[in-house]
């Protein structure tokens, strides 16, 4: 039976405050963000990516990174932050960040669009970031975006993913997060990419998967990755976020939809689904729009009009 | 590799006109329904469940069954209709239906709520329906609702599913469609139910799966079923529908989300995804609300505001 290969425990890497909020048009007050991170940790998430020390001109939604991070840094959780370059790393380290991440593109088109650099130039930019962070005892996660499809280039060759993943690993990145930035991947591609990385010595225990639900495929892809040895899954509370620079790139996998599946499968996460869904509803009220998560919607207390009793129907 | 066990071809049993439209609050004109069925067949669907010959007082949305069916019955496709009882069967046969379906509940609570009968009483009601249809050379599909969870009873014992499935098979139902009417199932349950049915002699080749996306699980569950021998999948164009009598039972699996996955996996269906998505957008305009399908949304031509070029961001 295929499901016998599932892990006993999965680590959820919560990306809502960073990957989610950077794509909300509303500017969220820093106190709301801090409260969000506190609630996520209280719900049992042991890894919450807090923010990005990116230039405010690029991502105004995260311009308060230096104000936000000190408000949450003492929380009992892993609290990585994204750093785009050495200047960002300096700011993160000054404020006491204990984990960082860099964000690489597998494709030239997206490297150009997102970083205004070639893939090679972006890796050269990351090299001193990873080196200095590692020297300071700070682990670096490497994000790989566009691992499956690219809005300009179409289907992405698996060899390119292996190439860029290998380079990030050589630079010193520990965990590698495989991103389906535009949400086009299907389960066969997931198996293919994982097998190719494994053959190149990049085994599943150092990989995370990061699926977007743009075409409704995120959970099926995640299940497939879990059946092939991956035990770290990126997700966004309430399904917040996406990528503002890529066409149709809406909707990270909702953490609640992931938890519904993992709870049902008996896979441990340590996260309290009800507490998390309550947090997503709380945030949705502040953002002024409903959560796109199916599970958050389904768990919301139904109103009588929506649920007629059998006698009435 | 788990994905090696996928079938080469999947038959999509399209339930949008029946299971979808019966749950829309808007009363859709019969000509729009006929046009919907024509477009679904033109998109390549070889099985389209057209309507239900249920009493109009129960489901006013389908009160036009006798008007609709003759408008589409010559189309080159399998066009089953739901029949709740002998009276419904009479009407369907008079109008030339060549396939019918009955809708049973696995749980007592839902049998009471939906059919106002015990499970035993409902099976007794179906017995002459199946017998007479079969005698007339008309195959009968048996729906089993609440196969995984029930809003009143919680998790449904697998033995109950096996029991009711066996009874429907004994009555003479050919295909059995396993419904997750409230969308709570997770992939481990799917494997468990399929294994138990197989052990009871009800093998996957006579089964269909019918998942709702209430908690975002439908596609992961479907993938799991396909990995365990099922080759017939129920889905609803644009994600229309659900069950009006069950709490939170919104959202059939969208046919487009299913097709995105199957196309990506190289599994043949014969259905043209773009033509189908265009049909769902056409219908959504007539219903006055957007399709809940992620794929339909993603495939819609983006407006410039939603997709700034990299220079603008």
Coordinates of C-alpha atoms in Angstrom, one line a residue:
Chain A
X1 CA 0.0 0.0 0.0
X2 CA 1.4 3.3 -1.1
X3 CA 0.5 5.1 2.2
X4 CA 2.7 2.8 4.3
X5 CA 5.6 5.0 3.1
X6 CA 4.4 8.1 5.0
X7 CA 6.6 9.6 7.7
X8 CA 5.4 9.5 11.3
X9 CA 6.0 13.2 11.8
X10 CA 6.1 16.2 9.5
X11 CA 7.6 19.6 10.2
X12 CA 5.5 22.4 8.9
X13 CA 7.5 25.4 7.9
X14 CA 5.0 28.2 8.2
X15 CA 5.6 31.0 5.6
X16 CA 2.4 33.1 6.1
X17 CA 3.9 36.1 7.8
X18 CA 6.6 36.4 5.1
X19 CA 5.4 34.8 1.8
X20 CA 1.8 35.4 2.7
X21 CA 1.8 39.0 3.8
X22 CA 4.3 40.2 1.2
X23 CA 1.6 39.5 -1.3
X24 CA -1.3 41.2 0.4
X25 CA -2.2 44.6 -1.0
X26 CA -3.1 45.9 2.4
X27 CA -0.3 47.2 4.6
X28 CA -0.7 45.3 7.8
X29 CA 0.3 47.1 11.0
X30 CA 3.4 45.8 12.6
X31 CA 1.6 45.0 15.9
X32 CA -0.9 42.8 14.0
X33 CA 2.1 41.0 12.4
X34 CA 3.7 40.4 15.7
X35 CA 0.4 39.1 17.1
X36 CA 0.1 36.8 14.1
X37 CA 3.5 35.3 14.8
X38 CA 2.8 34.9 18.5
X39 CA -0.5 33.1 17.7
X40 CA 1.2 30.8 15.1
X41 CA 3.8 29.8 17.7
X42 CA 1.1 29.3 20.3
X43 CA -0.8 27.0 17.9
X44 CA 2.2 24.7 18.0
X45 CA 4.2 25.7 14.9
X46 CA 7.8 25.2 15.6
X47 CA 9.1 27.1 12.5
X48 CA 7.6 30.4 11.5
X49 CA 9.3 32.5 8.8
X50 CA 8.8 36.0 10.1
X51 CA 9.8 38.5 7.4
X52 CA 12.2 39.4 4.7
X53 CA 15.1 41.9 5.1
X54 CA 14.5 43.0 1.5
X55 CA 14.8 46.6 0.3
X56 CA 11.5 48.3 1.2
X57 CA 11.2 49.6 -2.4
X58 CA 10.9 46.0 -3.6
X59 CA 8.4 44.8 -1.1
X60 CA 6.8 47.6 0.8
X61 CA 4.6 45.2 2.7
X62 CA 7.7 44.0 4.6
X63 CA 9.4 47.4 5.1
X64 CA 8.8 47.0 8.8
X65 CA 11.1 44.0 9.1
X66 CA 13.6 45.7 11.5
X67 CA 10.7 46.8 13.7
X68 CA 8.9 43.5 13.7
X69 CA 11.7 41.0 14.3
X70 CA 12.6 42.3 17.8
X71 CA 8.9 42.0 18.9
X72 CA 8.9 38.3 18.3
X73 CA 12.5 37.1 18.5
X74 CA 12.2 35.7 22.0
X75 CA 9.4 33.3 21.1
X76 CA 10.1 29.6 21.6
X77 CA 10.3 28.6 18.0
X78 CA 12.6 28.6 14.9
X79 CA 12.1 32.1 13.4
X80 CA 14.0 32.3 10.1
X81 CA 14.0 35.4 8.0
X82 CA 14.7 35.9 4.3
X83 CA 17.8 37.9 3.4
X84 CA 18.3 38.9 -0.3
X85 CA 21.9 40.0 0.0
X86 CA 24.7 40.8 2.4
X87 CA 23.1 44.1 3.5
X88 CA 20.0 42.1 4.4
X89 CA 22.1 39.6 6.3
X90 CA 23.8 42.4 8.2
X91 CA 20.5 43.8 9.4
X92 CA 19.1 40.3 10.3
X93 CA 22.2 39.4 12.3
X94 CA 22.3 42.7 14.1
X95 CA 18.7 42.0 15.2
X96 CA 19.6 38.6 16.5
X97 CA 18.2 36.3 13.7
X98 CA 19.3 32.7 14.3
X99 CA 18.2 31.3 10.9
X100 CA 18.1 32.9 7.5
X101 CA 17.0 32.0 4.0
X102 CA 18.1 33.0 0.5
X103 CA 15.7 32.9 -2.5
X104 CA 17.2 31.6 -5.8
X105 CA 15.5 31.0 -9.1
X106 CA 16.0 27.9 -11.2
X107 CA 15.1 29.7 -14.4
X108 CA 16.8 32.6 -16.1
X109 CA 13.5 34.4 -16.8
X110 CA 12.4 34.5 -13.2
X111 CA 15.9 35.3 -12.0
X112 CA 15.8 38.3 -14.3
X113 CA 12.3 39.3 -13.3
X114 CA 12.6 38.8 -9.6
X115 CA 16.3 39.6 -8.9
X116 CA 17.3 41.5 -12.1
X117 CA 20.2 39.1 -12.4
X118 CA 21.2 35.9 -14.2
X119 CA 21.0 32.7 -12.2
X120 CA 24.8 32.7 -12.1
X121 CA 24.9 36.3 -10.9
X122 CA 22.3 35.6 -8.2
X123 CA 24.3 32.6 -6.9
X124 CA 27.4 34.8 -6.8
X125 CA 25.4 37.3 -4.7
X126 CA 24.3 34.6 -2.3
X127 CA 27.8 33.1 -1.9
X128 CA 29.1 35.6 0.7
X129 CA 25.7 35.6 2.4
X130 CA 25.8 31.9 3.0
X131 CA 29.4 31.9 3.9
X132 CA 29.2 34.6 6.5
X133 CA 25.9 33.3 8.0
X134 CA 27.4 29.8 8.3
X135 CA 30.5 31.3 9.9
X136 CA 28.3 33.0 12.4
X137 CA 26.6 29.7 13.2
X138 CA 23.4 30.7 11.5
X139 CA 21.9 28.0 9.2
X140 CA 20.8 29.0 5.8
X141 CA 17.8 27.6 3.9
X142 CA 18.0 27.8 0.1
X143 CA 14.7 28.5 -1.7
X144 CA 14.5 27.3 -5.3
X145 CA 11.7 29.0 -7.2
X146 CA 10.2 27.8 -10.5
X147 CA 11.3 24.1 -10.0
X148 CA 8.5 22.7 -12.1
X149 CA 7.2 25.3 -14.5
X150 CA 7.9 28.9 -15.4
X151 CA 5.5 31.5 -16.9
X152 CA 7.9 32.5 -19.6
X153 CA 9.8 29.2 -20.2
X154 CA 7.1 26.6 -19.6
X155 CA 8.1 23.2 -18.2
X156 CA 11.4 23.4 -16.4
X157 CA 14.1 20.7 -17.1
X158 CA 14.8 18.6 -14.1
X159 CA 18.5 18.9 -14.8
X160 CA 18.2 22.7 -14.1
X161 CA 16.7 22.0 -10.7
X162 CA 19.5 19.6 -9.9
X163 CA 22.1 22.1 -11.1
X164 CA 20.9 25.0 -9.0
X165 CA 20.1 22.8 -6.0
X166 CA 23.7 21.4 -6.1
X167 CA 25.1 24.9 -6.3
X168 CA 23.2 26.1 -3.3
X169 CA 24.2 23.0 -1.4
X170 CA 27.9 23.7 -2.3
X171 CA 27.6 27.2 -1.1
X172 CA 26.6 25.8 2.3
X173 CA 22.8 25.9 2.3
X174 CA 21.5 23.1 4.6
X175 CA 17.8 22.8 3.8
X176 CA 16.6 23.3 0.2
X177 CA 13.0 24.2 -0.4
X178 CA 11.7 23.2 -3.8
X179 CA 9.2 25.8 -4.9
X180 CA 6.4 25.5 -7.4
X181 CA 6.0 29.2 -7.7
X182 CA 3.2 29.3 -10.2
X183 CA 1.4 26.2 -8.9
X184 CA 1.5 24.2 -12.2
X185 CA 3.2 21.0 -10.9
X186 CA 1.6 17.6 -10.9
X187 CA 2.6 14.5 -8.8
X188 CA 4.6 12.8 -11.5
X189 CA 6.9 15.8 -11.7
X190 CA 7.4 15.7 -8.0
X191 CA 8.6 12.1 -8.1
X192 CA 10.9 12.9 -11.1
X193 CA 12.5 15.9 -9.4
X194 CA 13.0 14.1 -6.0
X195 CA 14.5 11.1 -7.8
X196 CA 16.9 13.2 -9.8
X197 CA 18.0 15.1 -6.7
X198 CA 18.4 11.9 -4.8
X199 CA 20.6 10.5 -7.6
X200 CA 22.7 13.6 -7.3
X201 CA 23.2 13.0 -3.5
X202 CA 20.6 15.6 -2.4
X203 CA 18.5 13.3 -0.3
X204 CA 14.9 13.9 0.8
X205 CA 15.9 14.5 4.5
X206 CA 17.4 17.8 3.5
X207 CA 14.6 18.9 1.2
X208 CA 11.4 20.8 1.8
X209 CA 8.5 21.2 -0.6
X210 CA 6.7 24.5 -1.2
X211 CA 3.6 24.1 -3.4
X212 CA 1.1 26.8 -4.5
X213 CA -2.5 25.9 -4.9
X214 CA -3.0 28.0 -8.1
X215 CA -4.4 25.0 -10.0
X216 CA -5.6 23.1 -6.9
X217 CA -2.6 20.6 -7.0
X218 CA -0.7 21.6 -3.8
X219 CA -2.0 18.9 -1.5
X220 CA -1.8 16.1 -4.0
X221 CA 1.8 17.1 -4.7
X222 CA 2.6 17.3 -1.1
X223 CA 1.2 13.9 -0.4
X224 CA 3.4 12.5 -3.2
X225 CA 6.5 14.2 -1.7
X226 CA 5.7 12.7 1.7
X227 CA 5.4 9.3 0.1
X228 CA 8.9 9.8 -1.3
X229 CA 10.8 10.7 1.9
X230 CA 10.2 14.4 2.3
X231 CA 9.3 15.4 5.9
X232 CA 9.3 19.2 5.8
X233 CA 6.5 21.0 4.1
X234 CA 6.1 24.8 3.6
X235 CA 2.6 26.1 4.0
X236 CA 0.9 29.4 4.7
X237 CA -1.8 29.9 7.4
X238 CA -5.1 30.5 5.8
X239 CA -3.6 30.1 2.4
X240 CA -2.2 33.6 2.4
X241 CA 0.1 34.8 -0.3
X242 CA 1.8 33.8 -3.5
X243 CA 4.3 35.6 -5.6
X244 CA 3.6 39.1 -6.9
X245 CA 6.1 38.9 -9.8
X246 CA 4.7 35.8 -11.5
X247 CA 1.5 35.5 -13.6
X248 CA -1.3 33.8 -11.8
X249 CA 0.9 32.9 -8.9
X250 CA -1.7 33.0 -6.2
X251 CA -2.2 30.9 -3.2
X252 CA 0.3 29.0 -1.1
X253 CA -0.9 25.7 0.2
X254 CA -3.0 26.5 3.2
X255 CA -1.5 25.2 6.4
X256 CA -5.0 24.2 7.6
X257 CA -5.7 22.1 4.5
X258 CA -2.4 20.4 5.0
X259 CA -3.1 19.8 8.7
X260 CA -6.5 18.3 7.9
X261 CA -4.8 15.7 5.8
X262 CA -1.9 15.0 8.1
X263 CA -4.3 14.7 11.2
X264 CA -6.4 12.3 9.2
X265 CA -3.4 10.3 8.2
X266 CA -2.2 10.1 11.8
X267 CA 1.0 12.0 10.9
X268 CA 2.2 14.1 13.8
X269 CA 2.9 17.8 13.5
X270 CA 2.4 19.2 17.0
X271 CA 0.1 21.9 15.6
X272 CA -3.5 22.5 16.9
X273 CA -5.7 22.9 13.8
X274 CA -8.5 24.7 15.5
X275 CA -6.2 27.2 17.1
X276 CA -4.6 27.8 13.7
X277 CA -7.9 28.2 11.9
X278 CA -9.1 30.7 14.5
X279 CA -5.9 32.7 13.9
X280 CA -6.5 32.7 10.1
X281 CA -10.1 33.9 10.6
X282 CA -8.8 36.6 13.0
X283 CA -6.3 37.7 10.4
X284 CA -8.8 37.5 7.5
X285 CA -11.0 40.0 9.4
X286 CA -8.1 42.4 9.7
X287 CA -7.3 42.0 6.0
X288 CA -11.0 42.5 5.1
X289 CA -11.3 39.4 2.9
X290 CA -12.1 35.7 3.6
X291 CA -9.3 33.1 3.8
X292 CA -8.9 31.1 0.6
X293 CA -8.4 27.9 2.7
X294 CA -11.1 25.3 2.1
X295 CA -10.6 24.0 5.7
X296 CA -10.7 27.4 7.3
X297 CA -14.0 28.0 5.5
X298 CA -15.4 24.6 6.4
X299 CA -14.5 24.9 10.1
X300 CA -16.1 28.3 10.5
X301 CA -19.3 28.1 12.6
X302 CA -22.1 27.8 10.1
X303 CA -25.0 30.3 10.1
X304 CA -28.5 28.8 10.3
X305 CA -29.4 30.0 6.8
X306 CA -26.6 28.1 5.3
X307 CA -27.5 24.9 7.0
X308 CA -31.2 24.2 6.9
X309 CA -32.3 21.3 9.0
X310 CA -33.7 18.3 7.1
X311 CA -37.2 19.2 8.0
X312 CA -36.9 22.5 6.2
X313 CA -35.5 21.1 2.9
Chain B
X1 CA 7.7 4.5 -7.2
X2 CA 4.1 5.0 -6.1
X3 CA 3.1 6.7 -9.3
X4 CA 3.9 3.7 -11.5
X5 CA 0.6 2.2 -10.4
X6 CA -1.5 4.9 -12.1
X7 CA -4.0 3.8 -14.8
X8 CA -3.3 4.8 -18.4
X9 CA -6.8 6.1 -18.8
X10 CA -9.4 7.5 -16.5
X11 CA -13.1 7.8 -17.2
X12 CA -14.5 11.1 -15.8
X13 CA -18.1 10.8 -14.7
X14 CA -19.3 14.4 -15.0
X15 CA -22.0 15.2 -12.4
X16 CA -22.2 19.0 -12.8
X17 CA -25.7 19.2 -14.4
X18 CA -27.2 17.0 -11.7
X19 CA -25.2 17.1 -8.5
X20 CA -23.9 20.6 -9.3
X21 CA -27.1 22.4 -10.4
X22 CA -29.3 20.8 -7.7
X23 CA -27.3 22.8 -5.2
X24 CA -27.4 26.2 -6.9
X25 CA -29.9 28.6 -5.4
X26 CA -30.5 30.1 -8.8
X27 CA -33.1 28.3 -10.9
X28 CA -31.3 27.8 -14.2
X29 CA -33.4 27.9 -17.4
X30 CA -33.8 24.6 -19.1
X31 CA -32.3 25.8 -22.3
X32 CA -29.1 26.8 -20.4
X33 CA -29.0 23.4 -18.9
X34 CA -29.3 21.7 -22.3
X35 CA -26.6 23.9 -23.7
X36 CA -24.4 23.0 -20.7
X37 CA -24.8 19.3 -21.4
X38 CA -24.1 19.9 -25.1
X39 CA -20.9 21.8 -24.3
X40 CA -19.8 19.1 -21.8
X41 CA -20.2 16.4 -24.4
X42 CA -18.5 18.6 -27.0
X43 CA -15.5 19.0 -24.6
X44 CA -15.0 15.3 -24.8
X45 CA -16.8 14.0 -21.7
X46 CA -18.2 10.6 -22.5
X47 CA -20.4 10.4 -19.4
X48 CA -22.6 13.3 -18.3
X49 CA -25.2 12.8 -15.5
X50 CA -28.0 14.9 -16.8
X51 CA -30.6 15.3 -14.1
X52 CA -32.6 13.6 -11.4
X53 CA -36.2 12.4 -11.7
X54 CA -36.8 13.3 -8.1
X55 CA -40.0 14.9 -6.9
X56 CA -40.0 18.6 -7.7
X57 CA -40.8 19.4 -4.1
X58 CA -37.6 17.9 -2.9
X59 CA -35.3 19.5 -5.4
X60 CA -37.0 22.4 -7.3
X61 CA -33.8 23.0 -9.2
X62 CA -34.3 19.8 -11.1
X63 CA -38.1 20.0 -11.5
X64 CA -37.6 20.4 -15.3
X65 CA -36.0 16.9 -15.7
X66 CA -38.7 15.7 -18.1
X67 CA -38.3 18.8 -20.2
X68 CA -34.5 18.7 -20.2
X69 CA -33.8 15.1 -20.9
X70 CA -35.4 15.0 -24.4
X71 CA -33.4 18.0 -25.4
X72 CA -30.1 16.2 -25.0
X73 CA -30.8 12.4 -25.2
X74 CA -29.5 12.1 -28.7
X75 CA -26.1 13.4 -27.8
X76 CA -23.2 10.9 -28.4
X77 CA -22.4 10.2 -24.8
X78 CA -23.5 8.1 -21.8
X79 CA -26.2 10.2 -20.2
X80 CA -27.3 8.6 -16.9
X81 CA -30.1 10.1 -14.8
X82 CA -30.8 9.7 -11.1
X83 CA -34.0 8.0 -10.1
X84 CA -35.1 8.0 -6.5
X85 CA -37.8 5.4 -6.8
X86 CA -40.0 3.4 -9.2
X87 CA -42.0 6.5 -10.2
X88 CA -38.8 8.2 -11.1
X89 CA -37.6 5.2 -13.0
X90 CA -40.9 5.1 -15.0
X91 CA -40.5 8.7 -16.0
X92 CA -36.8 8.2 -17.0
X93 CA -37.6 5.0 -19.0
X94 CA -40.5 6.7 -20.8
X95 CA -38.2 9.5 -21.9
X96 CA -35.6 7.0 -23.2
X97 CA -33.0 7.0 -20.5
X98 CA -30.4 4.3 -21.2
X99 CA -28.6 4.5 -17.8
X100 CA -29.9 5.3 -14.3
X101 CA -28.5 5.7 -10.8
X102 CA -29.9 5.3 -7.3
X103 CA -28.6 7.2 -4.3
X104 CA -28.1 5.3 -1.1
X105 CA -26.8 6.3 2.3
X106 CA -24.3 4.3 4.3
X107 CA -25.4 5.9 7.5
X108 CA -28.8 5.8 9.2
X109 CA -28.6 9.5 10.1
X110 CA -28.3 10.7 6.5
X111 CA -30.8 8.1 5.2
X112 CA -33.2 9.6 7.6
X113 CA -32.4 13.2 6.7
X114 CA -32.1 12.7 2.9
X115 CA -34.6 9.9 2.2
X116 CA -36.7 9.9 5.4
X117 CA -36.1 6.2 5.7
X118 CA -33.8 3.7 7.4
X119 CA -31.0 2.3 5.3
X120 CA -32.9 -1.0 5.1
X121 CA -36.1 0.8 4.0
X122 CA -34.2 2.7 1.3
X123 CA -32.6 -0.5 0.0
X124 CA -36.1 -2.1 -0.1
X125 CA -37.2 0.9 -2.1
X126 CA -34.4 0.6 -4.6
X127 CA -34.8 -3.2 -5.1
X128 CA -37.6 -3.0 -7.6
X129 CA -36.0 0.0 -9.3
X130 CA -32.7 -1.9 -9.9
X131 CA -34.6 -5.1 -10.9
X132 CA -36.9 -3.4 -13.4
X133 CA -34.1 -1.2 -14.9
X134 CA -31.8 -4.2 -15.3
X135 CA -34.7 -6.2 -16.9
X136 CA -35.1 -3.4 -19.4
X137 CA -31.4 -3.5 -20.2
X138 CA -30.6 -0.3 -18.4
X139 CA -27.5 -0.4 -16.2
X140 CA -27.8 1.0 -12.7
X141 CA -25.1 2.9 -10.9
X142 CA -25.3 2.8 -7.1
X143 CA -24.2 5.9 -5.2
X144 CA -23.1 5.4 -1.6
X145 CA -23.2 8.6 0.3
X146 CA -21.3 9.3 3.6
X147 CA -18.7 6.6 3.1
X148 CA -16.1 8.2 5.2
X149 CA -17.7 10.7 7.6
X150 CA -21.1 11.8 8.6
X151 CA -22.1 15.1 10.1
X152 CA -24.2 13.5 12.8
X153 CA -22.3 10.2 13.4
X154 CA -18.7 11.2 12.8
X155 CA -16.3 8.7 11.3
X156 CA -18.1 6.0 9.4
X157 CA -17.1 2.3 10.1
X158 CA -15.6 0.7 7.0
X159 CA -17.7 -2.4 7.7
X160 CA -20.9 -0.3 7.1
X161 CA -19.6 0.8 3.7
X162 CA -18.8 -2.8 2.8
X163 CA -22.3 -3.9 4.0
X164 CA -24.2 -1.3 2.0
X165 CA -22.0 -1.7 -1.1
X166 CA -22.5 -5.5 -1.0
X167 CA -26.3 -5.0 -0.8
X168 CA -26.4 -2.6 -3.7
X169 CA -24.3 -5.1 -5.7
X170 CA -26.6 -7.9 -4.8
X171 CA -29.6 -5.9 -6.0
X172 CA -27.9 -5.6 -9.3
X173 CA -26.1 -2.3 -9.4
X174 CA -23.1 -2.5 -11.7
X175 CA -20.9 0.5 -10.8
X176 CA -20.7 1.7 -7.2
X177 CA -19.7 5.3 -6.6
X178 CA -18.1 5.9 -3.1
X179 CA -19.2 9.4 -1.9
X180 CA -17.4 11.6 0.6
X181 CA -20.6 13.7 0.9
X182 CA -19.2 16.1 3.4
X183 CA -15.6 16.2 2.2
X184 CA -13.8 15.0 5.3
X185 CA -12.0 12.0 4.0
X186 CA -8.2 11.8 3.9
X187 CA -6.1 9.4 1.8
X188 CA -5.5 6.7 4.5
X189 CA -9.3 6.2 4.7
X190 CA -9.5 5.8 1.0
X191 CA -7.0 3.0 1.0
X192 CA -8.7 1.4 3.9
X193 CA -12.2 1.4 2.3
X194 CA -10.9 0.2 -1.1
X195 CA -9.0 -2.6 0.6
X196 CA -12.0 -3.7 2.6
X197 CA -14.2 -3.7 -0.5
X198 CA -11.6 -5.6 -2.5
X199 CA -11.5 -8.2 0.3
X200 CA -15.3 -8.5 0.0
X201 CA -15.0 -9.2 -3.7
X202 CA -16.0 -5.6 -4.8
X203 CA -12.9 -4.9 -6.9
X204 CA -11.7 -1.4 -8.0
X205 CA -12.8 -2.0 -11.6
X206 CA -16.5 -1.6 -10.6
X207 CA -15.9 1.3 -8.3
X208 CA -16.0 5.1 -8.8
X209 CA -14.9 7.7 -6.3
X210 CA -16.8 10.9 -5.6
X211 CA -15.0 13.4 -3.5
X212 CA -16.0 16.8 -2.3
X213 CA -13.5 19.5 -1.8
X214 CA -15.0 20.9 1.4
X215 CA -11.6 20.6 3.3
X216 CA -9.4 20.7 0.2
X217 CA -8.8 17.0 0.2
X218 CA -10.6 15.8 -3.0
X219 CA -7.7 15.7 -5.4
X220 CA -5.3 14.0 -2.9
X221 CA -8.0 11.4 -2.2
X222 CA -8.6 10.9 -5.9
X223 CA -4.9 10.4 -6.6
X224 CA -4.8 7.8 -3.9
X225 CA -7.8 6.0 -5.3
X226 CA -6.1 6.0 -8.8
X227 CA -3.0 4.5 -7.2
X228 CA -5.2 1.7 -5.9
X229 CA -6.9 0.6 -9.0
X230 CA -9.9 2.9 -9.4
X231 CA -10.3 4.3 -13.0
X232 CA -13.6 6.1 -12.8
X233 CA -13.8 9.5 -11.1
X234 CA -16.8 11.7 -10.4
X235 CA -16.3 15.4 -10.8
X236 CA -18.3 18.5 -11.4
X237 CA -17.4 21.1 -14.1
X238 CA -16.2 24.3 -12.4
X239 CA -16.6 22.7 -9.0
X240 CA -20.4 23.2 -9.0
X241 CA -22.5 21.7 -6.3
X242 CA -22.5 19.6 -3.2
X243 CA -25.3 18.3 -1.1
X244 CA -27.9 20.7 0.3
X245 CA -29.0 18.4 3.1
X246 CA -25.6 18.0 4.8
X247 CA -23.8 20.5 6.9
X248 CA -20.9 22.2 5.1
X249 CA -21.2 19.9 2.2
X250 CA -20.1 22.3 -0.4
X251 CA -18.0 21.8 -3.5
X252 CA -17.6 18.7 -5.6
X253 CA -14.1 18.1 -6.9
X254 CA -13.8 20.4 -9.9
X255 CA -13.4 18.5 -13.2
X256 CA -10.8 21.1 -14.3
X257 CA -8.6 20.6 -11.2
X258 CA -8.8 16.8 -11.9
X259 CA -8.0 17.3 -15.5
X260 CA -5.0 19.5 -14.7
X261 CA -3.6 16.7 -12.6
X262 CA -4.4 13.9 -15.1
X263 CA -3.0 15.8 -18.1
X264 CA 0.2 16.5 -16.1
X265 CA 0.4 12.8 -15.2
X266 CA -0.1 11.7 -18.8
X267 CA -3.3 9.9 -17.9
X268 CA -5.7 10.0 -20.8
X269 CA -9.3 11.2 -20.4
X270 CA -10.3 12.4 -23.9
X271 CA -11.5 15.7 -22.4
X272 CA -10.3 19.1 -23.6
X273 CA -9.4 21.1 -20.5
X274 CA -9.6 24.5 -22.2
X275 CA -13.0 23.8 -23.7
X276 CA -14.3 22.6 -20.4
X277 CA -12.9 25.6 -18.5
X278 CA -14.5 27.9 -21.1
X279 CA -17.8 26.2 -20.4
X280 CA -17.5 26.6 -16.7
X281 CA -16.8 30.3 -17.1
X282 CA -19.8 30.6 -19.5
X283 CA -22.0 28.9 -16.8
X284 CA -20.5 31.0 -14.0
X285 CA -21.6 34.2 -15.8
X286 CA -25.1 32.8 -16.0
X287 CA -25.1 31.8 -12.3
X288 CA -23.7 35.2 -11.4
X289 CA -20.9 33.9 -9.3
X290 CA -17.3 32.8 -10.1
X291 CA -16.4 29.2 -10.4
X292 CA -14.8 27.8 -7.2
X293 CA -12.4 25.7 -9.3
X294 CA -8.8 26.8 -8.8
X295 CA -7.9 25.8 -12.3
X296 CA -10.8 27.6 -13.9
X297 CA -9.7 30.7 -12.1
X298 CA -6.0 30.3 -13.0
X299 CA -6.8 29.7 -16.7
X300 CA -9.0 32.8 -17.0
X301 CA -7.2 35.5 -19.0
X302 CA -5.6 37.8 -16.5
X303 CA -6.3 41.5 -16.4
X304 CA -3.3 43.8 -16.5
X305 CA -3.9 45.1 -13.0
X306 CA -3.6 41.6 -11.6
X307 CA -0.4 40.9 -13.4
X308 CA 2.0 43.8 -13.2
X309 CA 5.1 43.4 -15.3
X310 CA 8.4 43.1 -13.4
X311 CA 9.3 46.7 -14.2
X312 CA 6.2 47.9 -12.4
X313 CA 6.8 46.0 -9.2

